[in-house]
Amino acid sequence: MAASTRTEAAKSALRQQTIELPSWAFGNSGTRFKVFGQPGVPRDPFEKLADAAQVHQYTGVAPRVSLHIPWDLVDDFSGLARHAEDLGVQIGMINSNVFQDDDFMLGSLAHPDPRVRAKAVDHHKQCIDVMRATGSKDLKVWLSDGLNYPGQDSIRARQDRIAESLAEIYGALDDDQHMVLEYKFFEPAFYITDVPDWGTSLLHVMALGDRAKVVLDTGHHAPGTNIEFIVAQLLRQGRLGAFDFNSRFYADDDLMVGAADPFQLFRIMHEIVLAGAHAPDSGVNFMLDQCHNIEPKIPAQIRSVMNVQEATAKALLVDVEALTAAQLAGDVLGAHAVLMDAYDTDVRPLVAEVREEMGLDPNPRAAFAASGYAEKVAAERVGGAQAGWGA
Ligand code: LRH
Ligand code: MN
């Protein structure tokens, strides 16, 4: 394929790309030691959606907002969905939360006590009701369940309890609804996390059925883990349901995606593009899962979306024919060079062109800053409690 054709194909793919935003990134989150407030932080899900809509307004590729229950509990979820519609966005995945209830201290779906497991299953059924009310088709499950000390509980029995509980939740889904199961290698548990890795999540979702897939959070792997290998494997199984994009230097830092390791993000998007999983109908949901503890939240989300666009653009510019030829010829350096040529390409002008063709300002960050929105909400949102994790 000629380079010019590849560029046009890349621009067309970038115009169709969508990135889902986390409602909780617009509220306060914190470090282990302190939650820092910021002026103008939303006080409720309606204001969170308004801020998320700003990201879509200036990037054009962030039309969905993922909700977290109970952080985004409201009396009228169909009203919230209409509010989203009025803002030009939609409600995306519904996240359950079994990591902040006293009853779940020793686990939720894995808890030794069947009454506690039943409570956790009921919470997920409540989330499914929220999906029905908002039109969301996806339930996102992350279990903080785990152990801190050897012997604390039976590793095997906990897996059986999780399998049984997940089956009950999966059974409660409507036929057009899906479930994605997230894994994380540690935290808050420090000895064993019951769903610690892609293999465990994959085993559980394959046991459930076709409408269950894996969520890959880029901050949830042991240091040194080759994440693009996991991406390739899950795509090969047709079980990659979603990404929680962020970046990290050490642990689950939840920093802006691409900030800590832009090359890793590129390698991940390369595997995605090779499999055609960047296409809107691929069934892979590209979401952000980040916390902006010290930086302004809307600009940080805009920057993060831009980082995903740029990594995707570089991946779309890989000369796959030349790469494959070099790989099959055993030309190690030749193959590596083809990939690095794409990675070393400054794609910012290309992505800016795509924005202009979409009728947007080529520089979303500057356009948002010039809008005065941040100052407006800082002045308006006085009083009430700023939204947060409530931890
Ligand atoms: C867990 C996690 C999960 C969310 C939470 C906000 O670390 O990544 O995806 O529920 O962050
Ligand atoms: Mn996550």
Short mmCIF file of C-alpha atoms and ligand atoms in Angstrom, two decimals:
data_model
loop_
_atom_site.label_atom_id
_atom_site.label_comp_id
_atom_site.label_asym_id
_atom_site.label_seq_id
_atom_site.Cartn_x
_atom_site.Cartn_y
_atom_site.Cartn_z
CA MET A 1 0.00 0.00 0.00
CA ALA A 2 1.38 3.40 -0.93
CA ALA A 3 2.15 5.71 1.98
CA SER A 4 -0.43 8.24 0.80
CA THR A 5 -3.13 5.57 0.75
CA ARG A 6 -2.07 4.48 4.22
CA THR A 7 -2.36 8.08 5.41
CA GLU A 8 -5.89 8.43 3.98
CA ALA A 9 -6.91 5.10 5.53
CA ALA A 10 -5.47 6.26 8.84
CA LYS A 11 -7.42 9.51 8.72
CA SER A 12 -10.64 7.66 7.98
CA ALA A 13 -10.04 5.28 10.91
CA LEU A 14 -9.22 8.17 13.25
CA ARG A 15 -12.47 9.93 12.34
CA GLN A 16 -14.40 6.82 13.45
CA GLN A 17 -12.42 6.12 16.62
CA THR A 18 -14.27 6.56 19.94
CA ILE A 19 -12.87 6.69 23.47
CA GLU A 20 -15.09 6.28 26.53
CA LEU A 21 -14.50 8.56 29.50
CA PRO A 22 -14.78 7.61 33.20
CA SER A 23 -17.24 9.80 35.14
CA TRP A 24 -15.04 9.45 38.22
CA ALA A 25 -12.08 11.17 36.55
CA PHE A 26 -14.02 14.45 36.75
CA GLY A 27 -14.56 14.10 40.51
CA ASN A 28 -11.97 14.21 43.25
CA SER A 29 -9.83 11.17 43.83
CA GLY A 30 -6.78 11.10 45.94
CA THR A 31 -3.49 9.72 46.94
CA ARG A 32 -3.16 7.22 49.77
CA PHE A 33 -2.78 10.20 52.06
CA LYS A 34 -4.86 13.07 50.76
CA VAL A 35 -7.76 14.00 48.47
CA PHE A 36 -6.98 17.40 46.92
CA GLY A 37 -10.03 19.45 45.94
CA GLN A 38 -9.99 21.72 42.89
CA PRO A 39 -12.21 24.70 41.99
CA GLY A 40 -15.22 23.81 39.85
CA VAL A 41 -15.17 20.07 40.49
CA PRO A 42 -18.61 18.53 39.77
CA ARG A 43 -20.92 17.88 42.72
CA ASP A 44 -23.15 15.28 41.03
CA PRO A 45 -23.36 12.97 37.97
CA PHE A 46 -25.14 15.66 35.96
CA GLU A 47 -22.18 18.03 36.34
CA LYS A 48 -19.74 15.17 35.65
CA LEU A 49 -21.53 14.52 32.35
CA ALA A 50 -21.37 18.23 31.50
CA ASP A 51 -17.59 18.18 31.98
CA ALA A 52 -17.21 14.96 29.99
CA ALA A 53 -19.22 16.52 27.17
CA GLN A 54 -16.59 19.26 27.00
CA VAL A 55 -13.98 16.63 26.15
CA HIS A 56 -16.19 15.31 23.34
CA GLN A 57 -16.96 18.84 22.13
CA TYR A 58 -13.26 19.60 21.57
CA THR A 59 -11.93 16.15 20.55
CA GLY A 60 -14.98 14.81 18.68
CA VAL A 61 -14.11 11.22 19.66
CA ALA A 62 -15.34 10.85 23.27
CA PRO A 63 -19.12 10.34 22.90
CA ARG A 64 -19.63 7.96 25.86
CA VAL A 65 -19.25 8.27 29.63
CA SER A 66 -18.84 5.25 31.88
CA LEU A 67 -20.71 5.41 35.20
CA HIS A 68 -19.75 3.96 38.56
CA ILE A 69 -22.35 2.73 41.07
CA PRO A 70 -22.92 4.03 43.74
CA TRP A 71 -20.69 7.04 42.98
CA ASP A 72 -23.15 8.04 40.19
CA LEU A 73 -26.40 7.03 41.91
CA VAL A 74 -29.34 9.30 41.00
CA ASP A 75 -33.10 9.03 41.57
CA ASP A 76 -33.91 9.09 37.84
CA PHE A 77 -31.41 7.27 35.60
CA SER A 78 -33.48 7.71 32.46
CA GLY A 79 -33.43 11.44 33.27
CA LEU A 80 -29.64 11.25 33.55
CA ALA A 81 -29.49 9.47 30.19
CA ARG A 82 -31.65 12.22 28.65
CA HIS A 83 -29.34 14.84 30.20
CA ALA A 84 -26.40 13.05 28.54
CA GLU A 85 -28.26 13.02 25.22
CA ASP A 86 -28.89 16.77 25.52
CA LEU A 87 -25.16 17.24 26.05
CA GLY A 88 -24.35 15.16 22.95
CA VAL A 89 -22.98 12.14 24.80
CA GLN A 90 -24.26 8.73 25.89
CA ILE A 91 -24.00 6.56 28.98
CA GLY A 92 -21.40 3.83 28.45
CA MET A 93 -20.41 0.94 30.65
CA ILE A 94 -21.83 0.59 34.16
CA ASN A 95 -19.17 -0.18 36.77
CA SER A 96 -20.09 -2.08 39.89
CA ASN A 97 -18.37 -1.30 43.20
CA VAL A 98 -17.72 -3.99 45.80
CA PHE A 99 -14.63 -2.32 47.27
CA GLN A 100 -16.11 0.26 49.67
CA ASP A 101 -18.73 -1.60 51.71
CA ASP A 102 -17.91 -2.80 55.24
CA ASP A 103 -19.55 -6.14 54.51
CA PHE A 104 -17.07 -6.75 51.70
CA MET A 105 -13.94 -6.38 53.85
CA LEU A 106 -13.09 -10.06 53.41
CA GLY A 107 -14.47 -10.25 49.89
CA SER A 108 -17.65 -9.90 47.92
CA LEU A 109 -18.36 -12.64 45.33
CA ALA A 110 -15.58 -14.71 46.98
CA HIS A 111 -16.68 -14.09 50.58
CA PRO A 112 -17.00 -17.21 52.77
CA ASP A 113 -20.48 -16.13 53.93
CA PRO A 114 -23.25 -16.84 51.38
CA ARG A 115 -25.30 -13.90 52.72
CA VAL A 116 -22.48 -11.50 51.87
CA ARG A 117 -22.11 -13.07 48.41
CA ALA A 118 -25.85 -12.67 47.88
CA LYS A 119 -25.55 -8.97 48.81
CA ALA A 120 -22.76 -8.56 46.26
CA VAL A 121 -24.78 -10.35 43.57
CA ASP A 122 -27.75 -8.09 44.34
CA HIS A 123 -25.54 -5.02 43.88
CA HIS A 124 -24.68 -6.26 40.39
CA LYS A 125 -28.37 -6.85 39.66
CA GLN A 126 -28.94 -3.21 40.71
CA CYS A 127 -26.26 -2.21 38.20
CA ILE A 128 -28.08 -4.21 35.51
CA ASP A 129 -31.23 -2.22 36.31
CA VAL A 130 -29.19 0.96 35.83
CA MET A 131 -28.12 -0.42 32.43
CA ARG A 132 -31.78 -0.91 31.48
CA ALA A 133 -32.69 2.62 32.61
CA THR A 134 -29.78 4.30 30.82
CA GLY A 135 -29.65 2.13 27.68
CA SER A 136 -26.17 0.88 28.57
CA LYS A 137 -25.42 -2.63 27.30
CA ASP A 138 -22.30 -3.36 29.33
CA LEU A 139 -21.68 -4.33 32.95
CA LYS A 140 -18.08 -3.86 34.08
CA VAL A 141 -16.96 -5.90 37.05
CA TRP A 142 -13.76 -5.39 39.02
CA LEU A 143 -13.39 -7.42 42.21
CA SER A 144 -11.13 -6.04 44.93
CA ASP A 145 -11.53 -9.48 46.52
CA GLY A 146 -8.32 -11.04 47.85
CA LEU A 147 -6.25 -12.14 50.81
CA ASN A 148 -3.53 -10.48 52.83
CA TYR A 149 -2.09 -13.51 54.60
CA PRO A 150 -1.39 -17.13 53.60
CA GLY A 151 -4.04 -19.44 55.06
CA GLN A 152 -6.57 -16.61 55.46
CA ASP A 153 -9.02 -18.46 53.19
CA SER A 154 -9.12 -21.30 50.62
CA ILE A 155 -7.72 -20.16 47.26
CA ARG A 156 -9.72 -22.89 45.46
CA ALA A 157 -13.00 -22.32 47.32
CA ARG A 158 -12.88 -18.59 46.54
CA GLN A 159 -12.57 -19.34 42.83
CA ASP A 160 -15.60 -21.65 43.05
CA ARG A 161 -17.63 -18.96 44.86
CA ILE A 162 -16.67 -16.33 42.28
CA ALA A 163 -17.61 -18.66 39.41
CA GLU A 164 -20.99 -19.40 40.99
CA SER A 165 -21.70 -15.73 41.78
CA LEU A 166 -20.63 -14.51 38.33
CA ALA A 167 -22.89 -17.14 36.74
CA GLU A 168 -25.85 -15.76 38.69
CA ILE A 169 -25.01 -12.21 37.59
CA TYR A 170 -24.47 -13.28 33.95
CA GLY A 171 -27.80 -15.08 34.09
CA ALA A 172 -29.51 -11.85 35.14
CA LEU A 173 -28.32 -10.00 32.02
CA ASP A 174 -30.75 -9.38 29.15
CA ASP A 175 -29.89 -11.14 25.89
CA ASP A 176 -28.45 -7.96 24.37
CA GLN A 177 -26.36 -7.12 27.44
CA HIS A 178 -22.72 -8.01 28.06
CA MET A 179 -20.34 -8.35 30.97
CA VAL A 180 -16.64 -7.55 31.14
CA LEU A 181 -14.41 -8.79 33.97
CA GLU A 182 -11.36 -6.75 34.99
CA TYR A 183 -8.22 -8.23 36.58
CA LYS A 184 -5.55 -6.64 38.77
CA PHE A 185 -2.42 -8.25 40.21
CA PHE A 186 -2.59 -6.58 43.66
CA GLU A 187 -4.25 -3.81 45.78
CA PRO A 188 -6.14 -3.53 47.92
CA ALA A 189 -5.15 -7.11 48.73
CA PHE A 190 -1.45 -7.78 49.11
CA TYR A 191 -1.06 -11.61 49.19
CA ILE A 192 -3.62 -12.89 46.68
CA THR A 193 -6.07 -11.07 44.45
CA ASP A 194 -8.79 -13.49 43.38
CA VAL A 195 -8.85 -12.21 39.76
CA PRO A 196 -5.16 -11.25 39.45
CA ASP A 197 -4.38 -11.78 35.79
CA TRP A 198 -5.72 -12.13 32.28
CA GLY A 199 -5.67 -15.91 32.49
CA THR A 200 -7.94 -16.04 35.52
CA SER A 201 -10.32 -13.49 34.04
CA LEU A 202 -10.35 -15.39 30.72
CA LEU A 203 -11.13 -18.70 32.43
CA HIS A 204 -14.06 -17.15 34.28
CA VAL A 205 -15.53 -15.35 31.24
CA MET A 206 -15.16 -18.43 29.01
CA ALA A 207 -17.05 -20.43 31.65
CA LEU A 208 -19.86 -17.83 31.59
CA GLY A 209 -20.61 -17.54 27.87
CA ASP A 210 -20.07 -15.53 24.69
CA ARG A 211 -21.34 -12.26 26.16
CA ALA A 212 -18.59 -12.16 28.76
CA LYS A 213 -15.14 -10.75 27.98
CA VAL A 214 -11.99 -9.45 29.67
CA VAL A 215 -11.11 -5.86 30.60
CA LEU A 216 -7.43 -5.01 30.37
CA ASP A 217 -6.49 -2.12 32.66
CA THR A 218 -3.00 -1.02 31.60
CA GLY A 219 -2.10 -0.27 35.23
CA HIS A 220 -2.93 -3.71 36.58
CA HIS A 221 0.14 -5.77 35.66
CA ALA A 222 3.32 -6.68 37.45
CA PRO A 223 6.23 -4.42 36.37
CA GLY A 224 7.84 -5.76 33.20
CA THR A 225 4.70 -7.49 31.96
CA ASN A 226 4.44 -7.43 28.15
CA ILE A 227 0.92 -6.07 27.82
CA GLU A 228 0.74 -6.15 24.01
CA PHE A 229 1.33 -9.92 24.21
CA ILE A 230 -1.80 -10.20 26.39
CA VAL A 231 -3.70 -7.99 23.96
CA ALA A 232 -2.73 -10.27 21.05
CA GLN A 233 -3.74 -13.38 23.02
CA LEU A 234 -7.13 -12.00 24.12
CA LEU A 235 -7.88 -10.79 20.59
CA ARG A 236 -6.96 -14.24 19.28
CA GLN A 237 -9.57 -15.71 21.64
CA GLY A 238 -12.12 -13.03 20.74
CA ARG A 239 -12.31 -12.16 24.42
CA LEU A 240 -10.91 -8.67 24.66
CA GLY A 241 -13.92 -6.63 25.70
CA ALA A 242 -12.42 -3.37 26.83
CA PHE A 243 -9.40 -1.40 27.89
CA ASP A 244 -9.06 0.77 30.98
CA PHE A 245 -6.36 3.04 29.64
CA ASN A 246 -3.99 4.90 31.93
CA SER A 247 -0.26 4.85 32.57
CA ARG A 248 2.03 4.23 35.50
CA PHE A 249 5.65 4.31 36.62
CA TYR A 250 5.27 1.91 39.54
CA ALA A 251 1.85 0.52 40.56
CA ASP A 252 -1.77 1.36 39.70
CA ASP A 253 -0.84 5.02 39.38
CA ASP A 254 -3.82 5.82 37.09
CA LEU A 255 -1.88 8.59 35.34
CA MET A 256 -2.77 9.92 31.89
CA VAL A 257 -2.54 7.18 29.28
CA GLY A 258 0.63 7.47 27.24
CA ALA A 259 2.24 9.86 29.74
CA ALA A 260 4.52 7.34 31.45
CA ASP A 261 5.16 5.04 28.48
CA PRO A 262 3.98 6.28 25.04
CA PHE A 263 5.97 3.52 23.31
CA GLN A 264 4.00 0.84 25.21
CA LEU A 265 0.73 2.47 24.20
CA PHE A 266 1.90 2.45 20.57
CA ARG A 267 2.84 -1.26 20.79
CA ILE A 268 -0.61 -2.01 22.22
CA MET A 269 -2.37 -0.05 19.48
CA HIS A 270 -0.19 -1.80 16.89
CA GLU A 271 -1.62 -5.17 17.98
CA ILE A 272 -5.10 -3.64 17.94
CA VAL A 273 -4.71 -2.26 14.41
CA LEU A 274 -3.16 -5.50 13.11
CA ALA A 275 -6.30 -7.30 14.28
CA GLY A 276 -8.63 -4.59 12.96
CA ALA A 277 -9.88 -4.16 16.52
CA HIS A 278 -9.78 -0.36 16.24
CA ALA A 279 -12.86 -0.54 14.01
CA PRO A 280 -16.03 0.82 15.69
CA ASP A 281 -17.82 -2.55 15.40
CA SER A 282 -14.89 -4.60 16.74
CA GLY A 283 -16.54 -5.06 20.11
CA VAL A 284 -13.50 -3.64 21.93
CA ASN A 285 -14.33 -0.62 24.08
CA PHE A 286 -11.47 1.84 24.50
CA MET A 287 -12.00 3.52 27.86
CA LEU A 288 -9.95 5.73 30.10
CA ASP A 289 -9.67 4.89 33.79
CA GLN A 290 -7.66 7.65 35.39
CA CYS A 291 -7.46 9.89 38.43
CA HIS A 292 -6.33 13.49 38.15
CA ASN A 293 -5.21 14.12 41.70
CA ILE A 294 -3.08 17.23 41.09
CA GLU A 295 -3.83 18.29 37.50
CA PRO A 296 -6.95 20.00 36.09
CA LYS A 297 -9.31 17.20 35.16
CA ILE A 298 -10.95 18.24 31.86
CA PRO A 299 -7.64 19.27 30.21
CA ALA A 300 -6.11 16.02 31.47
CA GLN A 301 -8.89 14.01 29.85
CA ILE A 302 -8.49 15.98 26.61
CA ARG A 303 -4.74 15.32 26.66
CA SER A 304 -5.35 11.62 27.32
CA VAL A 305 -7.74 11.31 24.38
CA MET A 306 -5.16 13.06 22.20
CA ASN A 307 -2.48 10.58 23.39
CA VAL A 308 -4.66 7.64 22.35
CA GLN A 309 -5.36 9.28 18.98
CA GLU A 310 -1.64 9.85 18.37
CA ALA A 311 -0.67 6.28 19.36
CA THR A 312 -3.44 4.97 17.10
CA ALA A 313 -2.30 7.19 14.21
CA LYS A 314 1.27 5.88 14.50
CA ALA A 315 -0.02 2.29 14.57
CA LEU A 316 -2.17 2.98 11.49
CA LEU A 317 0.93 4.23 9.63
CA VAL A 318 2.87 0.99 10.07
CA ASP A 319 3.79 -0.40 6.62
CA VAL A 320 2.34 -3.80 7.41
CA GLU A 321 3.37 -5.32 4.04
CA ALA A 322 7.02 -4.36 4.55
CA LEU A 323 6.84 -5.47 8.18
CA THR A 324 5.42 -8.88 7.29
CA ALA A 325 7.95 -9.36 4.48
CA ALA A 326 10.85 -8.58 6.82
CA GLN A 327 9.41 -10.83 9.54
CA LEU A 328 8.99 -13.76 7.16
CA ALA A 329 12.50 -13.17 5.83
CA GLY A 330 13.91 -13.28 9.37
CA ASP A 331 15.18 -9.72 8.88
CA VAL A 332 15.22 -8.78 12.55
CA LEU A 333 16.52 -5.25 12.23
CA GLY A 334 14.53 -4.63 9.07
CA ALA A 335 11.27 -5.58 10.76
CA HIS A 336 12.09 -3.54 13.86
CA ALA A 337 12.95 -0.55 11.68
CA VAL A 338 9.59 -0.65 9.92
CA LEU A 339 7.81 -0.46 13.26
CA MET A 340 10.09 2.25 14.61
CA ASP A 341 9.63 4.34 11.46
CA ALA A 342 5.94 4.53 12.26
CA TYR A 343 6.55 5.19 15.94
CA ASP A 344 9.08 7.92 15.17
CA THR A 345 6.62 9.67 12.84
CA ASP A 346 5.28 12.97 14.19
CA VAL A 347 1.56 12.36 13.68
CA ARG A 348 0.37 15.52 15.39
CA PRO A 349 -0.15 17.39 12.06
CA LEU A 350 -2.12 14.39 10.69
CA VAL A 351 -4.40 14.20 13.74
CA ALA A 352 -4.84 18.00 13.68
CA GLU A 353 -5.93 17.70 10.03
CA VAL A 354 -8.48 15.05 10.99
CA ARG A 355 -9.92 17.42 13.60
CA GLU A 356 -10.20 20.21 11.06
CA GLU A 357 -11.94 17.83 8.65
CA MET A 358 -14.34 17.03 11.52
CA GLY A 359 -15.00 20.77 11.87
CA LEU A 360 -13.03 21.00 15.11
CA ASP A 361 -10.19 23.19 16.31
CA PRO A 362 -6.90 21.39 15.50
CA ASN A 363 -5.72 22.05 19.08
CA PRO A 364 -8.43 20.85 21.51
CA ARG A 365 -6.48 21.81 24.61
CA ALA A 366 -6.03 25.41 23.47
CA ALA A 367 -9.65 25.57 22.29
CA PHE A 368 -10.94 24.39 25.67
CA ALA A 369 -8.67 26.79 27.56
CA ALA A 370 -9.91 29.66 25.39
CA SER A 371 -13.58 28.72 26.00
CA GLY A 372 -13.55 29.97 29.59
CA TYR A 373 -15.58 26.92 30.65
CA ALA A 374 -13.23 26.08 33.55
CA GLU A 375 -13.55 29.59 34.97
CA LYS A 376 -17.33 29.54 34.43
CA VAL A 377 -17.92 26.32 36.40
CA ALA A 378 -15.45 27.37 39.11
CA ALA A 379 -17.61 30.45 39.63
CA GLU A 380 -20.94 28.59 39.39
CA ARG A 381 -20.18 25.47 41.41
CA VAL A 382 -20.01 27.04 44.82
CA GLY A 383 -21.45 25.21 47.79
CA GLY A 384 -22.46 21.59 48.03
CA ALA A 385 -19.95 18.74 48.25
CA GLN A 386 -17.49 18.09 45.46
CA ALA A 387 -17.95 14.59 44.01
CA GLY A 388 -15.32 12.02 44.86
CA TRP A 389 -14.66 8.39 45.69
CA GLY A 390 -16.03 8.85 49.15
CA ALA A 391 -13.29 6.52 50.41
C1 LRH B 1 -9.57 -0.66 40.07
C2 LRH B 1 -10.11 0.13 38.89
C3 LRH B 1 -11.47 -0.30 38.39
C4 LRH B 1 -12.40 0.78 38.82
C5 LRH B 1 -11.63 1.60 39.74
C6 LRH B 1 -12.01 3.04 39.75
O1 LRH B 1 -8.27 -0.27 40.37
O2 LRH B 1 -9.16 0.12 37.88
O3 LRH B 1 -11.53 -0.29 37.00
O4 LRH B 1 -13.59 0.34 39.26
O5 LRH B 1 -10.30 1.46 39.32
MN MN B 2 -9.70 -0.03 35.85
#
